[in-house]
Amino acid sequence: LTRINSLYESGNYRAALDSITVLRDRYPAAIEARKAALVVWQNASLKMAQADVAQTDILLQQTIAKIASTTDRYERNLLGVKRDSLQARYDAMCGVVKMIRMRQKQEQKQ
């Protein structure tokens, strides 16, 4: 659990999640450690999802700007497909962020 917290604090969220998975597999009876790790899991997942939303938004805005400045119809069509894909990813990741926050609020109430 100390290593998991250290990984999280250093911003290494993927490694923290991987370590939590190992903790769950190797120590199924360590209930208190697993409860503490769940909080870290949610926080790390939230941080990763928020970073994904931010990166996707940047790419989406760049693609929209390219569409506006492109005169070639074929290239505009390709950029439109890319825009739609990025928009779908953005919307999905915003949903992930909302779900994680909702679950965190539920955990705090308990």
Coordinates of C-alpha atoms in Angstrom, one line a residue:
L1 CA 0.0 0.0 0.0
T2 CA 2.9 2.3 0.7
R3 CA 4.3 1.7 -2.8
I4 CA 0.8 2.3 -4.3
N5 CA 0.5 5.6 -2.5
S6 CA 4.1 6.6 -3.6
L7 CA 3.3 5.8 -7.2
Y8 CA 0.1 7.8 -7.1
E9 CA 1.8 10.8 -5.4
S10 CA 4.5 10.8 -8.1
G11 CA 1.9 10.9 -10.8
N12 CA 2.6 7.4 -12.1
Y13 CA -1.1 6.5 -12.2
R14 CA -0.9 3.5 -14.5
A15 CA 1.7 1.8 -12.3
A16 CA -0.4 2.6 -9.2
L17 CA -3.4 0.9 -10.8
D18 CA -1.3 -2.1 -11.8
S19 CA 0.0 -2.4 -8.3
I20 CA -3.5 -2.3 -6.9
T21 CA -4.4 -5.2 -9.2
V22 CA -1.4 -7.2 -7.9
L23 CA -2.5 -6.3 -4.3
R24 CA -6.0 -7.6 -5.0
D25 CA -4.7 -10.9 -6.5
R26 CA -2.0 -11.6 -3.9
Y27 CA -3.7 -10.5 -0.8
P28 CA -7.5 -11.2 -1.1
A29 CA -8.0 -11.2 2.6
A30 CA -6.3 -7.8 3.2
I31 CA -9.6 -6.0 3.4
E32 CA -8.5 -2.8 5.0
A33 CA -5.6 -2.4 2.6
R34 CA -7.9 -3.1 -0.3
K35 CA -10.4 -0.5 0.9
A36 CA -7.6 2.1 1.1
A37 CA -6.4 1.0 -2.4
L38 CA -9.9 1.5 -3.8
V39 CA -9.7 5.2 -2.9
V40 CA -6.4 5.5 -4.7
W41 CA -7.8 3.5 -7.6
Q42 CA -10.7 5.9 -8.0
N43 CA -8.4 9.0 -7.7
A44 CA -5.8 7.6 -10.2
S45 CA -8.6 6.6 -12.6
L46 CA -10.0 10.1 -12.3
K47 CA -6.7 11.8 -13.0
M48 CA -6.0 9.6 -16.0
A49 CA -9.5 10.2 -17.4
Q50 CA -9.2 14.0 -16.9
A51 CA -5.9 14.0 -18.7
D52 CA -7.4 12.0 -21.5
V53 CA -10.3 14.6 -21.8
A54 CA -7.8 17.5 -21.9
Q55 CA -5.7 15.8 -24.6
T56 CA -8.7 14.8 -26.6
D57 CA -10.1 18.4 -26.4
I58 CA -6.8 19.8 -27.7
L59 CA -6.8 17.4 -30.7
L60 CA -10.5 18.1 -31.3
Q61 CA -10.0 21.9 -31.4
Q62 CA -7.0 21.5 -33.7
T63 CA -9.0 19.3 -36.1
I64 CA -11.9 21.8 -36.1
A65 CA -9.5 24.6 -36.9
K66 CA -8.0 22.5 -39.8
I67 CA -11.4 21.9 -41.2
A68 CA -12.2 25.6 -41.3
S69 CA -8.9 26.3 -43.1
T70 CA -8.9 23.4 -45.6
T71 CA -10.4 23.9 -49.1
D72 CA -9.8 20.4 -50.4
R73 CA -13.1 18.5 -50.2
Y74 CA -11.4 15.0 -49.7
E75 CA -9.2 16.3 -46.9
R76 CA -12.2 18.1 -45.3
N77 CA -14.1 14.8 -45.3
L78 CA -11.3 12.9 -43.7
L79 CA -10.9 15.7 -41.1
G80 CA -14.7 15.5 -40.5
V81 CA -14.4 11.8 -39.7
K82 CA -11.5 12.5 -37.4
R83 CA -13.5 15.3 -35.7
D84 CA -16.5 13.0 -35.2
S85 CA -14.3 10.3 -33.7
L86 CA -12.6 12.7 -31.4
Q87 CA -16.0 14.1 -30.3
A88 CA -17.2 10.6 -29.5
R89 CA -14.1 9.9 -27.4
Y90 CA -14.4 13.3 -25.7
D91 CA -18.0 12.6 -24.8
A92 CA -17.3 9.1 -23.6
M93 CA -14.4 10.2 -21.4
C94 CA -16.5 13.0 -19.9
G95 CA -19.0 10.3 -19.0
V96 CA -16.2 8.3 -17.3
V97 CA -15.2 11.3 -15.3
K98 CA -18.8 11.9 -14.2
M99 CA -19.2 8.3 -13.2
I100 CA -16.0 8.2 -11.1
R101 CA -17.0 11.4 -9.3
M102 CA -20.5 10.0 -8.7
R103 CA -19.0 6.8 -7.2
Q104 CA -16.6 8.9 -5.0
K105 CA -19.5 10.8 -3.6
Q106 CA -21.4 7.6 -2.9
E107 CA -18.3 6.2 -1.1
Q108 CA -18.0 9.4 1.0
K109 CA -21.7 9.1 2.1
Q110 CA -21.1 5.5 3.4

